[in-house]
C-alpha positions as a printed NumPy array, in Angstrom:
array([[-40.803,  55.061, -34.001],
       [-41.348,  58.747, -33.263],
       [-44.895,  60.042, -33.724],
       [-45.785,  61.584, -37.058],
       [-46.431,  64.956, -35.428],
       [-42.814,  65.271, -34.429],
       [-41.769,  65.15 , -38.065],
       [-44.26 ,  67.629, -39.482],
       [-43.659,  70.951, -37.762],
       [-41.27 ,  71.963, -40.561],
       [-43.644,  71.128, -43.395],
       [-45.646,  74.369, -43.373],
       [-45.584,  77.151, -45.919],
       [-43.911,  80.019, -44.037],
       [-45.83 ,  82.764, -45.854],
       [-48.992,  81.715, -44.041],
       [-47.19 ,  81.399, -40.746],
       [-47.337,  84.441, -38.473],
       [-44.192,  84.381, -36.355],
       [-46.198,  84.52 , -33.117],
       [-48.204,  81.482, -34.276],
       [-44.942,  79.766, -35.194],
       [-43.576,  80.369, -31.698],
       [-46.77 ,  79.149, -30.028],
       [-47.013,  75.979, -32.129],
       [-43.367,  75.257, -31.392],
       [-44.026,  75.619, -27.664],
       [-46.892,  73.108, -27.821],
       [-44.809,  70.668, -29.856],
       [-41.854,  70.893, -27.469],
       [-44.143,  70.328, -24.467],
       [-45.522,  67.19 , -26.108],
       [-42.093,  65.872, -27.075],
       [-40.713,  66.44 , -23.573],
       [-43.606,  64.453, -22.1  ],
       [-43.164,  61.71 , -24.712],
       [-39.52 ,  61.319, -23.676],
       [-40.496,  60.939, -20.021],
       [-43.297,  58.457, -20.694],
       [-42.081,  54.888, -21.228],
       [-45.438,  53.136, -20.778],
       [-46.455,  51.611, -24.123],
       [-50.182,  51.951, -23.475],
       [-49.797,  55.644, -22.726],
       [-47.871,  56.146, -25.949],
       [-50.557,  54.279, -27.916],
       [-53.194,  56.587, -26.453],
       [-51.178,  59.62 , -27.534],
       [-50.742,  58.31 , -31.084],
       [-54.457,  57.773, -31.616],
       [-55.358,  61.282, -32.833],
       [-51.997,  62.504, -34.109],
       [-52.418,  61.52 , -37.798],
       [-54.894,  64.386, -38.238],
       [-52.132,  66.864, -37.407],
       [-50.875,  66.51 , -40.986],
       [-54.081,  67.817, -42.5  ],
       [-54.38 ,  70.533, -39.858],
       [-50.881,  71.813, -40.588],
       [-51.278,  71.823, -44.357],
       [-54.686,  73.508, -44.196],
       [-53.168,  76.162, -41.888],
       [-55.422,  75.299, -38.941],
       [-52.656,  76.11 , -36.484],
       [-54.964,  76.32 , -33.504],
       [-56.396,  72.889, -34.3  ],
       [-52.899,  71.47 , -34.677],
       [-51.902,  72.885, -31.299],
       [-55.047,  71.447, -29.718],
       [-54.287,  67.997, -31.135],
       [-50.77 ,  68.137, -29.694],
       [-52.157,  69.194, -26.318],
       [-54.727,  66.381, -26.317],
       [-51.968,  63.899, -27.196],
       [-49.939,  65.195, -24.259],
       [-52.927,  64.721, -21.945],
       [-53.17 ,  61.115, -23.174],
       [-49.538,  60.553, -22.25 ],
       [-50.181,  61.815, -18.734],
       [-53.292,  59.798, -17.898],
       [-55.844,  57.334, -19.207],
       [-58.52 ,  59.676, -17.843],
       [-59.475,  62.753, -19.909],
       [-58.647,  66.166, -18.451],
       [-61.391,  68.317, -16.988],
       [-63.03 ,  71.029, -19.06 ],
       [-61.304,  73.575, -16.832],
       [-57.862,  72.149, -17.606],
       [-58.641,  72.052, -21.311],
       [-59.778,  75.671, -21.209],
       [-56.712,  76.778, -19.264],
       [-54.364,  74.934, -21.62 ],
       [-55.878,  76.715, -24.618],
       [-54.605,  80.052, -23.259],
       [-51.226,  81.6  , -23.994],
       [-49.307,  84.748, -23.029],
       [-48.61 ,  87.047, -25.978],
       [-45.368,  88.959, -25.337],
       [-44.441,  91.216, -28.243],
       [-41.44 ,  92.896, -26.628],
       [-38.862,  90.113, -26.248],
       [-35.995,  92.631, -26.025],
       [-36.778,  95.688, -23.932],
       [-35.33 ,  98.334, -21.649],
       [-38.631,  99.029, -19.899],
       [-39.239,  98.331, -16.217],
       [-42.355,  96.327, -17.003],
       [-43.261,  93.844, -19.725],
       [-46.772,  94.077, -21.215],
       [-48.493,  90.694, -21.548],
       [-51.793,  89.862, -23.222],
       [-53.557,  86.613, -22.349],
       [-55.346,  85.125, -25.343],
       [-56.889,  81.858, -26.43 ],
       [-54.898,  80.023, -29.105],
       [-57.734,  77.682, -30.002],
       [-61.409,  77.258, -29.109],
       [-62.481,  74.498, -26.731],
       [-65.975,  73.095, -26.227],
       [-66.11 ,  74.243, -22.636],
       [-67.246,  77.344, -20.843],
       [-64.789,  79.52 , -19.007],
       [-64.467,  78.22 , -15.45 ],
       [-65.477,  80.522, -12.631],
       [-62.748,  82.105, -10.543],
       [-59.962,  82.017, -13.169],
       [-56.865,  84.077, -12.405],
       [-53.552,  84.662, -14.146],
       [-50.273,  84.857, -12.23 ],
       [-47.153,  86.118, -13.993],
       [-43.654,  86.846, -12.731],
       [-39.931,  86.624, -13.419],
       [-38.432,  85.372, -10.182],
       [-40.978,  82.791,  -9.033],
       [-41.622,  84.797,  -5.869],
       [-43.232,  88.083,  -6.868],
       [-46.386,  87.579,  -8.892],
       [-48.641,  89.931, -10.792],
       [-52.183,  88.57 , -10.463],
       [-55.215,  89.398, -12.59 ],
       [-58.702,  87.888, -12.477],
       [-60.043,  86.762, -15.843],
       [-63.535,  88.023, -16.51 ],
       [-63.26 ,  87.856, -20.295],
       [-60.513,  87.484, -22.892],
       [-58.188,  88.994, -23.884],
       [-56.674,  90.096, -20.572],
       [-53.832,  92.593, -20.364],
       [-51.319,  92.946, -17.553],
       [-47.895,  94.481, -16.985],
       [-45.276,  92.36 , -15.247],
       [-42.519,  94.286, -13.41 ],
       [-38.906,  93.256, -13.961],
       [-37.155,  92.74 , -10.598],
       [-34.931,  95.699,  -9.699],
       [-32.219,  93.25 ,  -8.644],
       [-31.703,  92.125, -12.263],
       [-28.399,  93.33 , -13.658],
       [-28.9  ,  94.32 , -17.284],
       [-28.457,  92.975, -19.898],
       [-29.998,  89.677, -18.821],
       [-31.957,  86.805, -20.317],
       [-35.015,  86.138, -18.17 ],
       [-37.843,  83.618, -18.107],
       [-41.383,  84.91 , -17.698],
       [-43.504,  82.305, -15.896],
       [-47.289,  82.375, -16.301],
       [-49.823,  80.251, -14.427],
       [-53.54 ,  79.912, -15.062],
       [-55.435,  78.997, -11.884],
       [-58.951,  78.31 , -10.621],
       [-59.537,  78.767,  -6.9  ],
       [-55.814,  78.335,  -6.246],
       [-55.496,  75.173,  -8.358],
       [-53.146,  75.373, -11.354],
       [-54.79 ,  74.568, -14.691],
       [-51.78 ,  75.176, -16.941],
       [-48.37 ,  76.857, -16.957],
       [-46.309,  78.587, -19.626],
       [-42.887,  80.21 , -19.921],
       [-41.577,  82.83 , -22.366],
       [-38.015,  84.075, -22.8  ],
       [-37.496,  87.834, -22.419],
       [-34.277,  89.882, -22.546],
       [-33.86 ,  93.162, -20.659],
       [-31.326,  95.622, -22.039],
       [-30.463,  99.26 , -21.543],
       [-30.783, 101.676, -24.44 ],
       [-33.606, 100.075, -26.427],
       [-35.85 , 102.806, -27.83 ],
       [-38.694, 103.098, -30.275],
       [-36.263, 104.686, -32.737],
       [-33.745, 101.871, -32.661],
       [-31.127,  99.933, -30.766],
       [-27.803, 101.823, -30.605],
       [-25.866,  98.788, -29.311],
       [-26.798,  96.775, -32.411],
       [-26.056,  99.717, -34.699],
       [-22.608, 100.065, -33.125],
       [-21.843,  96.402, -33.811],
       [-22.64 ,  96.977, -37.48 ],
       [-20.537, 100.154, -37.611],
       [-17.525,  98.689, -35.814],
       [-17.604,  95.575, -37.979],
       [-17.724,  97.63 , -41.186],
       [-14.784,  99.736, -39.978],
       [-12.646,  96.615, -39.51 ],
       [-12.814,  95.677, -43.197],
       [-11.959,  92.157, -42.066],
       [-11.733,  89.115, -44.313],
       [-14.994,  87.101, -44.334],
       [-14.904,  84.525, -41.539],
       [-17.152,  82.642, -39.145],
       [-16.834,  85.59 , -36.767],
       [-17.575,  88.427, -39.192],
       [-20.534,  86.603, -40.756],
       [-21.943,  85.702, -37.33 ],
       [-21.413,  89.244, -36.053],
       [-23.418,  90.709, -38.906],
       [-26.233,  88.212, -38.366],
       [-26.379,  88.882, -34.626],
       [-26.421,  92.652, -35.015],
       [-29.355,  92.353, -37.415],
       [-31.175,  89.923, -35.121],
       [-30.77 ,  92.167, -32.08 ],
       [-32.103,  95.176, -33.954],
       [-35.086,  93.165, -35.208],
       [-35.886,  91.94 , -31.685],
       [-35.681,  95.491, -30.345],
       [-38.079,  96.534, -33.089],
       [-40.704,  94.053, -31.914],
       [-39.976,  90.977, -34.034],
       [-41.176,  87.827, -32.272],
       [-38.557,  85.064, -32.619],
       [-39.568,  81.524, -33.568],
       [-38.071,  80.238, -30.319],
       [-36.817,  81.703, -27.052],
       [-33.753,  83.71 , -28.   ],
       [-31.028,  84.419, -25.39 ],
       [-30.369,  87.869, -26.826],
       [-28.183,  89.063, -23.929],
       [-25.923,  86.033, -24.319],
       [-25.752,  86.492, -28.071],
       [-24.905,  90.18 , -27.652],
       [-22.116,  89.388, -25.161],
       [-20.717,  86.841, -27.6  ],
       [-20.9  ,  89.386, -30.415],
       [-18.863,  91.894, -28.415],
       [-16.281,  89.215, -27.651],
       [-16.189,  88.198, -31.326],
       [-15.582,  91.792, -32.343],
       [-12.726,  92.24 , -29.879],
       [-11.105,  88.958, -30.879],
       [-11.439,  89.824, -34.561],
       [ -9.625,  93.096, -33.922],
       [ -6.817,  91.067, -32.376],
       [ -6.806,  88.554, -35.22 ],
       [ -7.993,  85.739, -32.952],
       [-10.869,  83.262, -33.478],
       [-13.992,  82.972, -31.35 ],
       [-15.215,  79.611, -32.654],
       [-12.664,  77.028, -31.508],
       [-12.637,  73.459, -30.105],
       [-11.975,  74.997, -26.695],
       [-15.449,  76.608, -26.712],
       [-17.934,  73.716, -26.366],
       [-21.709,  73.813, -26.381],
       [-24.546,  75.028, -28.576],
       [-23.687,  77.87 , -30.969],
       [-25.439,  79.925, -33.616],
       [-22.849,  80.46 , -36.321],
       [-23.065,  81.894, -39.84 ],
       [-20.736,  80.119, -42.267],
       [-19.378,  82.029, -45.284],
       [-18.668,  79.967, -48.393],
       [-18.065,  80.584, -52.077],
       [-15.942,  83.269, -53.676],
       [-14.917,  85.854, -51.061],
       [-17.425,  84.384, -48.635],
       [-20.386,  85.864, -50.499],
       [-22.648,  82.919, -49.67 ],
       [-23.498,  82.905, -45.962],
       [-25.492,  80.113, -44.328],
       [-26.878,  80.477, -40.779],
       [-26.234,  77.252, -38.852],
       [-26.689,  75.789, -35.407],
       [-23.548,  74.021, -34.224],
       [-22.944,  71.628, -31.356],
       [-19.348,  71.285, -30.141],
       [-18.731,  68.458, -27.635],
       [-17.019,  68.923, -24.293],
       [-13.276,  68.278, -23.978],
       [-12.769,  68.201, -27.734],
       [ -9.14 ,  67.444, -28.565],
       [ -8.094,  69.693, -31.464],
       [ -5.606,  67.033, -32.598],
       [ -8.01 ,  64.074, -32.464],
       [-10.481,  63.918, -35.398],
       [-14.114,  63.155, -34.521],
       [-17.185,  62.424, -36.682],
       [-19.557,  65.177, -37.77 ],
       [-23.282,  64.911, -38.439],
       [-24.906,  67.303, -40.919],
       [-28.655,  67.585, -40.205],
       [-30.946,  69.056, -42.876],
       [-34.418,  70.236, -41.864],
       [-37.72 ,  70.067, -43.714],
       [-39.576,  72.801, -45.612],
       [-40.735,  75.616, -43.377],
       [-38.099,  74.777, -40.756],
       [-34.81 ,  76.361, -39.773],
       [-31.465,  75.583, -38.209],
       [-33.195,  75.437, -34.809],
       [-35.436,  72.482, -35.629],
       [-33.002,  69.613, -35.023],
       [-31.89 ,  71.259, -31.773],
       [-35.303,  72.006, -30.259],
       [-37.784,  69.801, -32.144],
       [-37.464,  66.478, -33.953],
       [-37.782,  64.237, -30.924],
       [-36.958,  66.88 , -28.319],
       [-33.512,  67.511, -29.812],
       [-32.734,  63.79 , -29.99 ],
       [-29.914,  64.133, -32.546],
       [-28.112,  66.571, -30.247],
       [-28.362,  64.117, -27.352],
       [-26.926,  61.301, -29.482],
       [-24.002,  63.453, -30.644],
       [-23.369,  64.568, -27.067],
       [-23.218,  60.948, -25.888],
       [-20.695,  60.115, -28.599],
       [-18.622,  63.291, -28.474],
       [-19.439,  64.083, -32.105],
       [-19.787,  67.431, -33.861],
       [-23.222,  68.395, -35.205],
       [-24.149,  71.148, -37.65 ],
       [-27.687,  72.018, -38.791],
       [-27.644,  74.514, -41.69 ],
       [-30.614,  76.648, -42.703],
       [-31.963,  75.699, -46.112],
       [-33.136,  78.298, -48.604],
       [-34.466,  81.741, -47.806],
       [-36.668,  82.663, -44.886],
       [-37.778,  79.413, -43.279],
       [-36.382,  76.812, -45.589],
       [-38.124,  77.22 , -48.945],
       [-35.602,  77.476, -51.73 ],
       [-32.092,  76.415, -52.608],
       [-30.248,  73.796, -50.557],
       [-27.319,  74.884, -48.397],
       [-23.798,  74.161, -49.728],
       [-23.238,  71.447, -47.139],
       [-19.956,  70.19 , -48.565],
       [-18.455,  73.68 , -48.446],
       [-19.863,  74.239, -44.955],
       [-18.148,  71.073, -43.719],
       [-14.857,  72.195, -45.306],
       [-15.091,  75.616, -43.689],
       [-15.853,  74.206, -40.234],
       [-13.04 ,  71.668, -40.637],
       [-10.607,  74.599, -40.659],
       [-11.573,  75.231, -37.022],
       [-12.633,  71.855, -35.674],
       [-11.052,  68.381, -35.827],
       [-13.517,  66.892, -38.323],
       [-12.792,  63.324, -39.346],
       [-13.121,  63.634, -43.131],
       [-13.852,  59.913, -43.41 ],
       [-16.785,  60.07 , -40.977],
       [-19.089,  62.887, -42.039],
       [-22.725,  61.777, -41.973],
       [-25.884,  63.27 , -43.502],
       [-29.401,  63.089, -42.087],
       [-32.382,  64.898, -43.598],
       [-36.122,  65.109, -43.044],
       [-38.763,  65.679, -45.725],
       [-37.325,  68.418, -47.974],
       [-34.046,  67.911, -46.127],
       [-34.139,  64.237, -47.104],
       [-34.199,  65.16 , -50.779],
       [-31.437,  67.731, -50.228],
       [-29.295,  65.189, -48.374],
       [-29.487,  62.702, -51.254],
       [-28.725,  65.502, -53.716],
       [-25.685,  66.454, -51.62 ],
       [-24.323,  62.904, -51.85 ],
       [-24.335,  63.291, -55.64 ],
       [-23.063,  66.867, -55.675],
       [-20.144,  66.062, -53.364],
       [-19.196,  62.469, -54.301],
       [-17.076,  60.717, -51.694],
       [-17.688,  63.468, -49.128],
       [-20.034,  61.582, -46.829],
       [-19.712,  58.266, -45.013],
       [-23.461,  57.534, -44.889],
       [-26.847,  59.18 , -45.472],
       [-30.176,  58.826, -43.655],
       [-33.456,  60.095, -45.091],
       [-36.519,  60.495, -42.827],
       [-40.069,  60.987, -44.086],
       [-39.093,  62.193, -47.531],
       [-38.197,  61.297, -51.089],
       [-35.438,  62.165, -53.479],
       [-33.879,  61.453, -56.85 ],
       [-30.907,  59.242, -57.543],
       [-29.388,  60.353, -60.845],
       [-25.826,  59.176, -60.205],
       [-26.009,  55.572, -59.027],
       [-22.219,  55.391, -58.669],
       [-22.395,  57.843, -55.752],
       [-24.431,  55.266, -53.799],
       [-22.691,  52.07 , -54.898],
       [-20.776,  51.623, -51.632],
       [-22.566,  54.177, -49.429],
       [-24.543,  53.   , -46.365],
       [-28.094,  54.331, -46.759],
       [-31.021,  54.419, -44.331],
       [-34.565,  55.411, -45.308],
       [-37.132,  55.713, -42.513],
       [-40.812,  56.665, -42.669],
       [-43.95 ,  56.24 , -40.585],
       [-46.71 ,  53.998, -41.959],
       [-49.159,  56.92 , -41.8  ],
       [-46.716,  59.549, -43.105],
       [-47.892,  61.406, -46.205],
       [-44.376,  60.803, -47.605],
       [-44.717,  57.009, -47.409],
       [-44.91 ,  56.497, -51.181],
       [-41.996,  58.864, -51.863],
       [-39.888,  57.18 , -49.196],
       [-40.604,  53.726, -50.612],
       [-39.607,  54.947, -54.056],
       [-36.373,  56.401, -52.685],
       [-35.668,  53.17 , -50.809],
       [-36.104,  51.119, -53.984],
       [-33.844,  53.444, -55.961],
       [-31.184,  53.294, -53.265],
       [-31.278,  49.49 , -53.196],
       [-30.925,  49.405, -56.967],
       [-27.944,  51.758, -56.805]])
């Protein structure tokens, strides 16, 4: 069973969540999950699980630094049965704050800060190395925190480009910890705005096109690009150059009356799905399209619904290191993760039945094999969806959450799975849901 911590990152109230903190916590969680996947030794996994139950309380009491520290300590336990040195602990507590994730400057300003406090003094001889190409490093000695440095962007980079900033914390040449941050370089970004994003908005409005996957996604991308240029820190590394190039292609194809989202374009996509009358309801989604998808051969689709405080990115980058994506890739299945509610998932459930119908117009969805999986709040929404769209889904799985069964007929012949950890705060709700499902 996956550790409790992997299921809780979405359970935070977003109002209290600064986006930079959200990004940093996500980075720590992903680092832990990646190490968990690599570690098959049972004793190592037991060591890692020892302190993780306290993450629940830390998250819900908004002690984000403490939560990050617990995840880091759990990762150390996966790596070795010996505790890390004070120097390593101190180095791991640091992080690079990069406010300009989309920039046209020749250098990127970086501030080195401490995300949480450790019971250890700063080691002597600490230095920070930062660079984009792994060859040319900007080096600064750390006398006291915070430390500011400017990292030059290699002149050889052809803009626009999505780059990875690598940062190492060292003592006397020995690496204590490493970090990476995604940065996009682009021409024409100014303090007054981002003309390229404005032009996308203007050109799209001039088309007066019928609402579609392309027009809805274009609008979302233009807004995102402008926000990034204005200094918004994304919740995860955002390949803005790639998303801009796709937006331009979408616009050109829309002018020609051709689709962008097709079975012939496999991979991981951010797509906004319009539903309802005249496409007025738009739901941002993350979509996985398998390789070599035959447009004439129907395949199953999984609909994955995240927990409160999460987003469409959570099933792809969290939740067991994107485990659902890996399983769908192995099987050649379609996967869609819709964003629930407003902001980061607090509010109304997404119209999943309508989303499936809209995507089925483009992709060979097997209508008899559409599956629902939901975590926490998403668990409740998944069970509600079964009752709102009777006969739409072939099975439902609820993880670490509860739900209400008002229409027992909807579950009479439906395969149901309810899973929960024995230390999960949702244990009682999950047991109640399980009992209601068995009764139905």
